mmCIF file of C-alpha atoms and ligand atoms in Angstrom:
data_model
loop_
_atom_site.group_PDB
_atom_site.id
_atom_site.type_symbol
_atom_site.label_atom_id
_atom_site.label_comp_id
_atom_site.label_asym_id
_atom_site.label_seq_id
_atom_site.Cartn_x
_atom_site.Cartn_y
_atom_site.Cartn_z
ATOM 1 C CA MET A 1 -26.374 21.654 -5.307
ATOM 2 C CA LYS A 2 -23.256 20.977 -4.746
ATOM 3 C CA ILE A 3 -22.323 18.199 -2.589
ATOM 4 C CA THR A 4 -18.382 17.587 -1.906
ATOM 5 C CA VAL A 5 -17.270 13.676 -0.047
ATOM 6 C CA LEU A 6 -13.705 13.183 0.674
ATOM 7 C CA ALA A 7 -13.587 9.385 0.645
ATOM 8 C CA GLY A 8 -11.545 5.868 0.121
ATOM 9 C CA GLY A 9 -12.322 2.803 -1.250
ATOM 10 C CA VAL A 10 -15.077 0.510 -0.944
ATOM 11 C CA GLY A 11 -16.895 2.610 2.474
ATOM 12 C CA GLY A 12 -16.536 5.665 -0.009
ATOM 13 C CA ALA A 13 -17.763 3.661 -2.596
ATOM 14 C CA ARG A 14 -21.043 2.270 -0.729
ATOM 15 C CA PHE A 15 -21.567 5.670 0.634
ATOM 16 C CA ALA A 16 -21.644 7.069 -2.948
ATOM 17 C CA LEU A 17 -24.010 4.911 -4.625
ATOM 18 C CA GLY A 18 -26.630 5.806 -1.612
ATOM 19 C CA LEU A 19 -25.885 9.766 -2.491
ATOM 20 C CA ARG A 20 -26.293 9.386 -6.180
ATOM 21 C CA ASP A 21 -29.337 7.762 -5.091
ATOM 22 C CA ALA A 22 -30.452 10.636 -2.611
ATOM 23 C CA ALA A 23 -29.347 13.408 -4.855
ATOM 24 C CA ARG A 24 -31.128 12.515 -7.898
ATOM 25 C CA GLU A 25 -34.578 12.559 -5.718
ATOM 26 C CA LEU A 26 -34.078 15.452 -3.309
ATOM 27 C CA HIS A 27 -32.331 17.722 -5.770
ATOM 28 C CA GLY A 28 -32.248 16.473 -9.605
ATOM 29 C CA ASP A 29 -29.232 19.068 -10.714
ATOM 30 C CA ALA A 30 -26.944 17.780 -7.631
ATOM 31 C CA ASP A 31 -23.237 18.319 -8.697
ATOM 32 C CA ILE A 32 -21.073 15.453 -6.674
ATOM 33 C CA ARG A 33 -17.311 15.698 -6.234
ATOM 34 C CA ILE A 34 -16.015 13.106 -4.627
ATOM 35 C CA VAL A 35 -11.899 13.880 -3.179
ATOM 36 C CA THR A 36 -10.317 10.503 -3.134
ATOM 37 C CA ASN A 37 -7.317 8.975 -0.787
ATOM 38 C CA VAL A 38 -4.834 8.340 -3.239
ATOM 39 C CA GLY A 39 -2.263 6.802 -0.665
ATOM 40 C CA ASP A 40 -2.955 3.237 -1.544
ATOM 41 C CA ASP A 41 -2.009 3.955 -5.015
ATOM 42 C CA VAL A 42 1.282 2.104 -6.533
ATOM 43 C CA TRP A 43 3.299 1.181 -9.597
ATOM 44 C CA LEU A 44 3.370 -2.606 -10.594
ATOM 45 C CA ALA A 45 4.555 -4.547 -13.485
ATOM 46 C CA GLY A 46 4.730 -1.006 -15.123
ATOM 47 C CA VAL A 47 1.291 0.383 -14.490
ATOM 48 C CA LYS A 48 0.035 2.914 -12.190
ATOM 49 C CA VAL A 49 -2.817 1.284 -10.176
ATOM 50 C CA CYS A 50 -5.048 3.502 -8.096
ATOM 51 C CA PRO A 51 -7.030 1.210 -5.782
ATOM 52 C CA ASP A 52 -9.709 3.922 -4.255
ATOM 53 C CA LEU A 53 -9.752 6.033 -7.749
ATOM 54 C CA ASP A 54 -11.092 2.851 -9.076
ATOM 55 C CA SER A 55 -13.440 0.982 -6.516
ATOM 56 C CA LEU A 56 -15.688 4.159 -6.731
ATOM 57 C CA LEU A 57 -15.498 4.442 -10.704
ATOM 58 C CA TYR A 58 -16.086 0.697 -10.727
ATOM 59 C CA ALA A 59 -18.990 0.611 -8.178
ATOM 60 C CA LEU A 60 -20.205 4.008 -9.360
ATOM 61 C CA ALA A 61 -20.183 2.958 -13.558
ATOM 62 C CA GLY A 62 -22.202 -0.381 -12.292
ATOM 63 C CA VAL A 63 -18.759 -2.947 -13.308
ATOM 64 C CA GLY A 64 -17.409 -3.635 -10.397
ATOM 65 C CA ASP A 65 -17.643 -6.588 -8.730
ATOM 66 C CA THR A 66 -20.237 -6.180 -5.755
ATOM 67 C CA GLU A 67 -19.872 -9.952 -4.461
ATOM 68 C CA ARG A 68 -15.217 -9.195 -3.655
ATOM 69 C CA GLY A 69 -15.832 -5.755 -3.357
ATOM 70 C CA TRP A 70 -12.963 -4.600 -5.529
ATOM 71 C CA GLY A 71 -12.453 -4.689 -8.919
ATOM 72 C CA ARG A 72 -14.491 -5.472 -12.305
ATOM 73 C CA ALA A 73 -17.317 -7.847 -12.881
ATOM 74 C CA GLY A 74 -16.673 -10.655 -14.520
ATOM 75 C CA GLU A 75 -13.093 -10.546 -14.902
ATOM 76 C CA SER A 76 -10.501 -13.283 -16.128
ATOM 77 C CA GLU A 77 -6.618 -13.093 -15.157
ATOM 78 C CA ARG A 78 -4.665 -14.436 -18.143
ATOM 79 C CA VAL A 79 -2.528 -11.604 -18.060
ATOM 80 C CA ALA A 80 -1.987 -11.721 -13.803
ATOM 81 C CA ALA A 81 -0.866 -15.337 -14.571
ATOM 82 C CA GLU A 82 1.586 -13.985 -16.956
ATOM 83 C CA LEU A 83 3.123 -11.536 -14.954
ATOM 84 C CA THR A 84 3.045 -14.643 -12.215
ATOM 85 C CA ALA A 85 5.300 -16.865 -14.569
ATOM 86 C CA TYR A 86 7.819 -13.906 -15.063
ATOM 87 C CA GLY A 87 8.310 -12.819 -11.924
ATOM 88 C CA VAL A 88 6.723 -9.574 -12.282
ATOM 89 C CA GLY A 89 4.500 -8.091 -9.826
ATOM 90 C CA TRP A 90 3.046 -9.075 -6.476
ATOM 91 C CA PRO A 91 1.524 -12.351 -6.666
ATOM 92 C CA TRP A 92 -0.904 -11.951 -4.086
ATOM 93 C CA PHE A 93 -2.155 -8.836 -5.304
ATOM 94 C CA THR A 94 -3.680 -10.291 -8.902
ATOM 95 C CA LEU A 95 -4.487 -6.927 -11.257
ATOM 96 C CA GLY A 96 -7.851 -8.810 -14.046
ATOM 97 C CA ASP A 97 -7.455 -8.360 -16.985
ATOM 98 C CA LEU A 98 -10.681 -5.769 -17.163
ATOM 99 C CA ASP A 99 -8.853 -3.740 -14.570
ATOM 100 C CA LEU A 100 -5.430 -3.778 -16.421
ATOM 101 C CA GLY A 101 -7.036 -1.915 -19.141
ATOM 102 C CA THR A 102 -8.286 0.360 -16.672
ATOM 103 C CA HIS A 103 -4.310 1.206 -15.606
ATOM 104 C CA LEU A 104 -2.736 0.619 -19.244
ATOM 105 C CA ALA A 105 -4.890 3.622 -20.150
ATOM 106 C CA ARG A 106 -3.873 5.764 -17.341
ATOM 107 C CA THR A 107 -0.473 4.880 -17.678
ATOM 108 C CA ALA A 108 -0.729 5.915 -21.031
ATOM 109 C CA MET A 109 -2.161 9.291 -20.347
ATOM 110 C CA LEU A 110 0.145 9.917 -17.139
ATOM 111 C CA ARG A 111 3.023 9.379 -19.992
ATOM 112 C CA ASP A 112 0.948 12.033 -22.827
ATOM 113 C CA GLY A 113 1.669 14.201 -19.559
ATOM 114 C CA ALA A 114 -1.796 14.244 -18.220
ATOM 115 C CA THR A 115 -2.621 15.079 -14.377
ATOM 116 C CA LEU A 116 -4.069 12.191 -12.069
ATOM 117 C CA THR A 117 -6.682 14.399 -12.087
ATOM 118 C CA GLU A 118 -6.955 14.781 -15.535
ATOM 119 C CA ALA A 119 -6.390 11.191 -16.082
ATOM 120 C CA THR A 120 -9.262 9.903 -14.020
ATOM 121 C CA ALA A 121 -11.824 12.492 -15.537
ATOM 122 C CA ARG A 122 -10.737 10.840 -18.866
ATOM 123 C CA LEU A 123 -11.406 7.356 -18.122
ATOM 124 C CA ALA A 124 -15.188 8.445 -15.786
ATOM 125 C CA ALA A 125 -15.807 9.949 -19.113
ATOM 126 C CA ARG A 126 -16.238 6.598 -20.464
ATOM 127 C CA TRP A 127 -19.662 5.470 -18.222
ATOM 128 C CA PRO A 128 -22.366 7.340 -16.917
ATOM 129 C CA VAL A 129 -20.522 7.301 -13.142
ATOM 130 C CA GLY A 130 -22.971 11.132 -11.603
ATOM 131 C CA ALA A 131 -20.366 11.769 -9.740
ATOM 132 C CA THR A 132 -17.367 13.904 -10.555
ATOM 133 C CA LEU A 133 -13.558 11.712 -9.112
ATOM 134 C CA LEU A 134 -11.357 13.901 -7.717
ATOM 135 C CA PRO A 135 -7.826 12.678 -6.652
ATOM 136 C CA VAL A 136 -7.080 14.485 -3.798
ATOM 137 C CA THR A 137 -3.278 15.311 -4.923
ATOM 138 C CA ASP A 138 -1.774 15.110 -7.842
ATOM 139 C CA ASP A 139 1.728 13.875 -6.889
ATOM 140 C CA GLU A 140 2.422 10.523 -5.575
ATOM 141 C CA VAL A 141 1.936 10.391 -1.823
ATOM 142 C CA PRO A 142 1.828 6.524 -1.147
ATOM 143 C CA THR A 143 1.254 5.496 2.281
ATOM 144 C CA HIS A 144 4.039 3.442 4.191
ATOM 145 C CA VAL A 145 3.529 1.570 6.836
ATOM 146 C CA VAL A 146 6.410 0.972 9.680
ATOM 147 C CA THR A 147 6.675 -3.044 10.905
ATOM 148 C CA ASP A 148 8.751 -5.117 13.314
ATOM 149 C CA GLU A 149 9.541 -6.375 9.533
ATOM 150 C CA GLY A 150 10.089 -3.324 8.167
ATOM 151 C CA VAL A 151 8.697 -0.448 5.964
ATOM 152 C CA LEU A 152 6.168 -1.914 3.914
ATOM 153 C CA HIS A 153 3.823 -0.357 1.130
ATOM 154 C CA PHE A 154 -0.181 0.340 2.401
ATOM 155 C CA GLU A 155 -1.047 -2.214 0.210
ATOM 156 C CA GLU A 156 1.322 -4.835 0.924
ATOM 157 C CA TRP A 157 0.541 -4.426 4.926
ATOM 158 C CA TRP A 158 -3.473 -4.473 3.732
ATOM 159 C CA VAL A 159 -3.425 -7.183 1.630
ATOM 160 C CA ARG A 160 -0.402 -9.288 1.969
ATOM 161 C CA THR A 161 -0.226 -9.664 5.396
ATOM 162 C CA ARG A 162 -4.063 -8.670 5.631
ATOM 163 C CA ALA A 163 -3.414 -5.987 8.344
ATOM 164 C CA GLN A 164 -1.855 -8.662 10.939
ATOM 165 C CA LEU A 165 1.174 -7.540 11.401
ATOM 166 C CA PRO A 166 1.069 -5.363 13.539
ATOM 167 C CA ALA A 167 1.664 -1.039 12.566
ATOM 168 C CA HIS A 168 3.842 1.260 14.711
ATOM 169 C CA ARG A 169 2.884 4.163 12.086
ATOM 170 C CA PHE A 170 1.475 5.050 8.264
ATOM 171 C CA VAL A 171 3.923 7.050 6.835
ATOM 172 C CA GLN A 172 2.678 9.635 3.890
ATOM 173 C CA HIS A 173 6.222 9.043 1.572
ATOM 174 C CA GLY A 174 6.428 12.786 0.210
ATOM 175 C CA VAL A 175 3.924 14.703 1.823
ATOM 176 C CA GLU A 176 5.586 17.629 2.343
ATOM 177 C CA ARG A 177 6.112 18.355 -1.290
ATOM 178 C CA SER A 178 2.746 17.439 -2.000
ATOM 179 C CA ARG A 179 0.136 19.715 -2.118
ATOM 180 C CA ILE A 180 -3.849 19.589 -2.902
ATOM 181 C CA ALA A 181 -5.095 19.169 -6.514
ATOM 182 C CA PRO A 182 -6.776 22.391 -7.781
ATOM 183 C CA ALA A 183 -9.514 20.795 -8.800
ATOM 184 C CA ALA A 184 -10.407 19.475 -5.210
ATOM 185 C CA ARG A 185 -9.411 22.704 -3.654
ATOM 186 C CA THR A 186 -12.224 24.060 -5.639
ATOM 187 C CA ALA A 187 -14.426 21.466 -4.587
ATOM 188 C CA ILE A 188 -13.824 22.368 -0.735
ATOM 189 C CA ALA A 189 -13.630 25.837 -1.322
ATOM 190 C CA ASP A 190 -17.399 26.171 -3.301
ATOM 191 C CA ALA A 191 -19.348 23.185 -2.115
ATOM 192 C CA ASP A 192 -22.635 23.567 -0.094
ATOM 193 C CA VAL A 193 -22.385 20.479 1.327
ATOM 194 C CA ILE A 194 -19.162 18.833 2.615
ATOM 195 C CA LEU A 195 -19.282 14.844 3.833
ATOM 196 C CA LEU A 196 -16.856 12.919 5.038
ATOM 197 C CA ALA A 197 -17.804 9.436 4.128
ATOM 198 C CA PRO A 198 -17.717 6.470 6.495
ATOM 199 C CA SER A 199 -14.222 5.850 5.193
ATOM 200 C CA ASN A 200 -10.858 4.259 7.276
ATOM 201 C CA PRO A 201 -10.047 7.007 9.367
ATOM 202 C CA VAL A 202 -6.571 6.633 9.256
ATOM 203 C CA VAL A 203 -5.608 5.855 5.749
ATOM 204 C CA SER A 204 -8.322 7.303 3.220
ATOM 205 C CA ILE A 205 -9.696 9.835 5.826
ATOM 206 C CA GLY A 206 -6.592 10.560 7.197
ATOM 207 C CA THR A 207 -4.337 10.155 4.147
ATOM 208 C CA ILE A 208 -6.999 13.002 2.515
ATOM 209 C CA ILE A 209 -6.749 16.190 5.118
ATOM 210 C CA GLY A 210 -2.890 15.144 5.632
ATOM 211 C CA ILE A 211 -2.095 16.463 2.301
ATOM 212 C CA PRO A 212 -1.375 20.585 2.330
ATOM 213 C CA GLY A 213 -3.739 22.544 1.615
ATOM 214 C CA VAL A 214 -6.593 20.326 2.673
ATOM 215 C CA ARG A 215 -7.029 21.260 6.002
ATOM 216 C CA ASP A 216 -6.875 25.264 4.629
ATOM 217 C CA ALA A 217 -9.854 25.143 2.115
ATOM 218 C CA LEU A 218 -11.862 22.568 4.687
ATOM 219 C CA GLU A 219 -11.009 25.254 7.482
ATOM 220 C CA THR A 220 -12.374 28.299 4.945
ATOM 221 C CA ALA A 221 -14.971 26.735 3.579
ATOM 222 C CA THR A 222 -18.058 28.472 3.832
ATOM 223 C CA ALA A 223 -19.956 24.780 3.888
ATOM 224 C CA PRO A 224 -21.178 22.726 6.476
ATOM 225 C CA VAL A 225 -19.580 20.131 7.286
ATOM 226 C CA VAL A 226 -20.506 16.144 8.209
ATOM 227 C CA GLY A 227 -19.284 12.717 8.921
ATOM 228 C CA VAL A 228 -20.976 9.538 8.945
ATOM 229 C CA ALA A 229 -19.065 7.034 11.287
ATOM 230 C CA PRO A 230 -17.360 4.480 9.462
ATOM 231 C CA ILE A 231 -17.431 1.880 13.155
ATOM 232 C CA ILE A 232 -20.656 0.456 14.169
ATOM 233 C CA GLY A 233 -20.794 -0.557 17.491
ATOM 234 C CA GLY A 234 -17.345 -0.941 18.444
ATOM 235 C CA ARG A 235 -16.328 -2.329 14.797
ATOM 236 C CA ALA A 236 -15.104 -1.326 11.472
ATOM 237 C CA VAL A 237 -17.805 -2.806 9.612
ATOM 238 C CA ARG A 238 -15.879 -3.983 6.313
ATOM 239 C CA GLY A 239 -12.077 -3.950 6.210
ATOM 240 C CA MET A 240 -9.719 -3.921 8.892
ATOM 241 C CA ALA A 241 -9.745 -0.563 10.366
ATOM 242 C CA GLU A 242 -8.842 -1.276 13.626
ATOM 243 C CA ALA A 243 -5.562 -2.252 13.335
ATOM 244 C CA CYS A 244 -4.875 1.163 11.681
ATOM 245 C CA LEU A 245 -6.468 2.880 14.875
ATOM 246 C CA ALA A 246 -4.583 0.816 17.359
ATOM 247 C CA ALA A 247 -1.397 2.142 15.255
ATOM 248 C CA ILE A 248 -2.362 6.505 15.618
ATOM 249 C CA GLY A 249 -3.987 5.065 19.372
ATOM 250 C CA VAL A 250 -7.684 6.026 18.638
ATOM 251 C CA GLU A 251 -10.242 3.041 19.996
ATOM 252 C CA ALA A 252 -12.456 1.812 17.314
ATOM 253 C CA ASP A 253 -15.389 4.104 18.417
ATOM 254 C CA ALA A 254 -17.338 5.957 16.911
ATOM 255 C CA ALA A 255 -17.684 9.159 18.857
ATOM 256 C CA ALA A 256 -13.559 8.416 19.566
ATOM 257 C CA ILE A 257 -13.114 9.369 15.927
ATOM 258 C CA ALA A 258 -15.499 12.372 15.731
ATOM 259 C CA ALA A 259 -13.682 13.367 18.935
ATOM 260 C CA HIS A 260 -9.880 12.354 16.537
ATOM 261 C CA TYR A 261 -11.509 14.658 13.892
ATOM 262 C CA GLY A 262 -12.208 17.279 16.258
ATOM 263 C CA ALA A 263 -15.731 20.134 16.739
ATOM 264 C CA ARG A 264 -14.248 22.861 13.547
ATOM 265 C CA SER A 265 -15.393 25.597 16.119
ATOM 266 C CA ALA A 266 -12.416 24.218 17.659
ATOM 267 C CA GLY A 267 -10.288 24.244 15.149
ATOM 268 C CA GLY A 268 -11.052 20.425 13.864
ATOM 269 C CA LEU A 269 -12.868 19.278 11.084
ATOM 270 C CA LEU A 270 -16.350 18.403 12.236
ATOM 271 C CA ASP A 271 -19.769 20.390 12.202
ATOM 272 C CA GLY A 272 -21.852 17.216 12.471
ATOM 273 C CA TRP A 273 -21.267 13.591 12.938
ATOM 274 C CA LEU A 274 -24.408 10.799 12.522
ATOM 275 C CA LEU A 275 -23.739 7.919 14.862
ATOM 276 C CA ALA A 276 -25.498 4.341 13.719
ATOM 277 C CA GLU A 277 -28.268 3.186 16.336
ATOM 278 C CA GLU A 278 -25.487 1.205 18.279
ATOM 279 C CA ASP A 279 -23.817 3.789 19.057
ATOM 280 C CA ALA A 280 -26.802 6.179 20.488
ATOM 281 C CA ALA A 281 -25.547 6.560 24.242
ATOM 282 C CA SER A 282 -22.761 8.450 22.799
ATOM 283 C CA LEU A 283 -24.700 11.274 21.007
ATOM 284 C CA ALA A 284 -24.079 13.136 24.419
ATOM 285 C CA THR A 285 -20.198 13.118 23.915
ATOM 286 C CA VAL A 286 -20.530 13.887 20.944
ATOM 287 C CA GLU A 287 -22.237 16.994 21.266
ATOM 288 C CA ALA A 288 -20.129 17.992 24.219
ATOM 289 C CA LEU A 289 -17.145 18.056 22.122
ATOM 290 C CA GLY A 290 -19.259 20.821 19.958
ATOM 291 C CA ILE A 291 -20.203 19.143 17.236
ATOM 292 C CA ARG A 292 -24.116 18.701 15.873
ATOM 293 C CA ALA A 293 -24.883 14.322 16.433
ATOM 294 C CA ALA A 294 -28.016 12.298 15.031
ATOM 295 C CA VAL A 295 -28.576 8.651 15.496
ATOM 296 C CA ARG A 296 -29.179 7.027 12.619
ATOM 297 C CA PRO A 297 -29.020 3.224 11.044
ATOM 298 C CA LEU A 298 -25.573 3.521 9.353
ATOM 299 C CA TRP A 299 -25.508 0.324 6.950
ATOM 300 C CA LEU A 300 -24.898 0.968 3.554
ATOM 301 C CA THR A 301 -26.752 -2.234 2.698
ATOM 302 C CA PRO A 302 -26.887 -1.181 -1.430
ATOM 303 C CA GLY A 303 -30.170 0.887 -2.638
ATOM 304 C CA ALA A 304 -32.667 2.458 0.055
ATOM 305 C CA PRO A 305 -30.903 1.720 3.218
ATOM 306 C CA ALA A 306 -27.334 3.402 1.811
ATOM 307 C CA ALA A 307 -29.337 6.370 0.079
ATOM 308 C CA GLN A 308 -31.148 7.032 3.090
ATOM 309 C CA VAL A 309 -27.624 7.459 5.063
ATOM 310 C CA ALA A 310 -26.948 9.982 2.828
ATOM 311 C CA ARG A 311 -30.517 11.478 3.381
ATOM 312 C CA ASP A 312 -29.465 11.434 6.773
ATOM 313 C CA ALA A 313 -25.930 12.934 6.369
ATOM 314 C CA LEU A 314 -27.822 16.104 4.523
ATOM 315 C CA GLN A 315 -30.459 16.282 6.388
ATOM 316 C CA LEU A 316 -28.111 16.603 9.809
ATOM 317 C CA ALA A 317 -25.730 19.417 7.325
ATOM 318 C CA ALA A 318 -29.538 21.495 6.343
ATOM 319 C CA SER A 319 -29.785 22.160 9.992
ATOM 320 C CA ILE A 320 -26.956 22.799 10.643
ATOM 321 C CA ALA A 321 -26.294 25.322 8.390
ATOM 322 C CA GLY A 322 -30.006 26.569 9.142
HETATM 323 P P1 GDP B 1 -11.246 1.203 1.742
HETATM 324 O O1 GDP B 1 -10.451 2.619 1.106
HETATM 325 O O2 GDP B 1 -11.373 0.232 0.509
HETATM 326 O O3 GDP B 1 -10.385 0.627 2.518
HETATM 327 O O4 GDP B 1 -12.069 2.114 2.434
HETATM 328 P P2 GDP B 1 -12.862 3.148 2.815
HETATM 329 O O5 GDP B 1 -11.488 3.513 3.633
HETATM 330 O O6 GDP B 1 -13.680 4.014 1.714
HETATM 331 O O7 GDP B 1 -13.864 2.374 4.048
HETATM 332 C C1 GDP B 1 -13.355 1.323 4.746
HETATM 333 C C2 GDP B 1 -14.431 1.746 6.128
HETATM 334 O O8 GDP B 1 -15.708 1.721 5.306
HETATM 335 C C3 GDP B 1 -14.626 0.467 6.869
HETATM 336 O O9 GDP B 1 -13.055 0.228 7.600
HETATM 337 C C4 GDP B 1 -15.550 0.719 7.317
HETATM 338 O O10 GDP B 1 -15.164 1.159 8.880
HETATM 339 C C5 GDP B 1 -16.365 1.641 7.155
HETATM 340 N N1 GDP B 1 -17.680 0.519 5.982
HETATM 341 C C6 GDP B 1 -17.333 -0.304 5.951
HETATM 342 N N2 GDP B 1 -19.100 -1.216 5.453
HETATM 343 C C7 GDP B 1 -19.929 0.405 6.028
HETATM 344 C C8 GDP B 1 -20.849 0.267 5.928
HETATM 345 O O11 GDP B 1 -21.667 -0.397 5.709
HETATM 346 N N3 GDP B 1 -21.621 1.367 7.176
HETATM 347 C C9 GDP B 1 -20.881 2.155 8.162
HETATM 348 N N4 GDP B 1 -20.926 3.387 8.653
HETATM 349 N N5 GDP B 1 -19.617 1.736 7.487
HETATM 350 C C10 GDP B 1 -19.071 0.933 6.852
HETATM 351 CA CA1 CA B 2 -8.123 2.440 0.022
#
């Protein structure tokens, strides 16, 4: 059973943990590949930081800081204090010492000529991750945010302004020259099931599907495509997805996001969509779009509840595949 997931960082990691548990029970031999957003990636203090890949890596490796929700557990910040003293990097964007080890290792591999796909595989090989992490592209496509105060890198807008500065537009710098990474393309093409994690529809899933080659790969894939709503009862569970949705004129509503992705039968992305129980009233609206919908608990509480969300997504996909 080949399961391919499109995912961002935090929502992506919570879903991936549940999926790994669910897949182990259902199909002992499941091959999970996670096609990951790289729009948040940034060069800081001379090293390449990949926030979404690292959130997934640390969570699946069991070395993440589950309380903070990002970075490594047991982290210290001695190097960050030195960098700040030199005025290097972003003082509001802390790079922990252990985390810097990852970024230094990745940067060394890239400097030696590895692609980001190859470097990610080498980083992941250290731990029993139980899934393959695949950057959607090996090219650099930083997300820029157009605001009244100028154009900011996504991480500056997200972390420094906490998405409080109204965003007019998100721009993938360099996207027209980028292309889908070969391993990501294969993961979509030969999957038995394709799942959209409950990730930010704009700056995680949106950036992934904006990479040239991704939409084509999804269109021609034989696997059913099932998404999990990242909005429950009109609110993003964690993070500030509402601010991103506002910029693209999409309501923070599970059915509105399904409509934004569109039915695959009508040139969109989705065959199926999991709605939270809080959004049960939207079932008919989503089905009227030509998307098979199901209503389930969608709180990704670690452990059994997160695994159940993944099981429900797999089940909806199986019922679509017939
Ligand atoms: P980021 O890259 O760290 O921003 O993380 P993602 O893009 O992968 O996911 C962020 C989104 O996940 C949030 O904006 C929420 O909408 C969604 N999310 C987080 N926790 C949950 C949860 O428990 N259930 C559901 N359904 N969605 C969640
Ligand atoms: Ca992210």
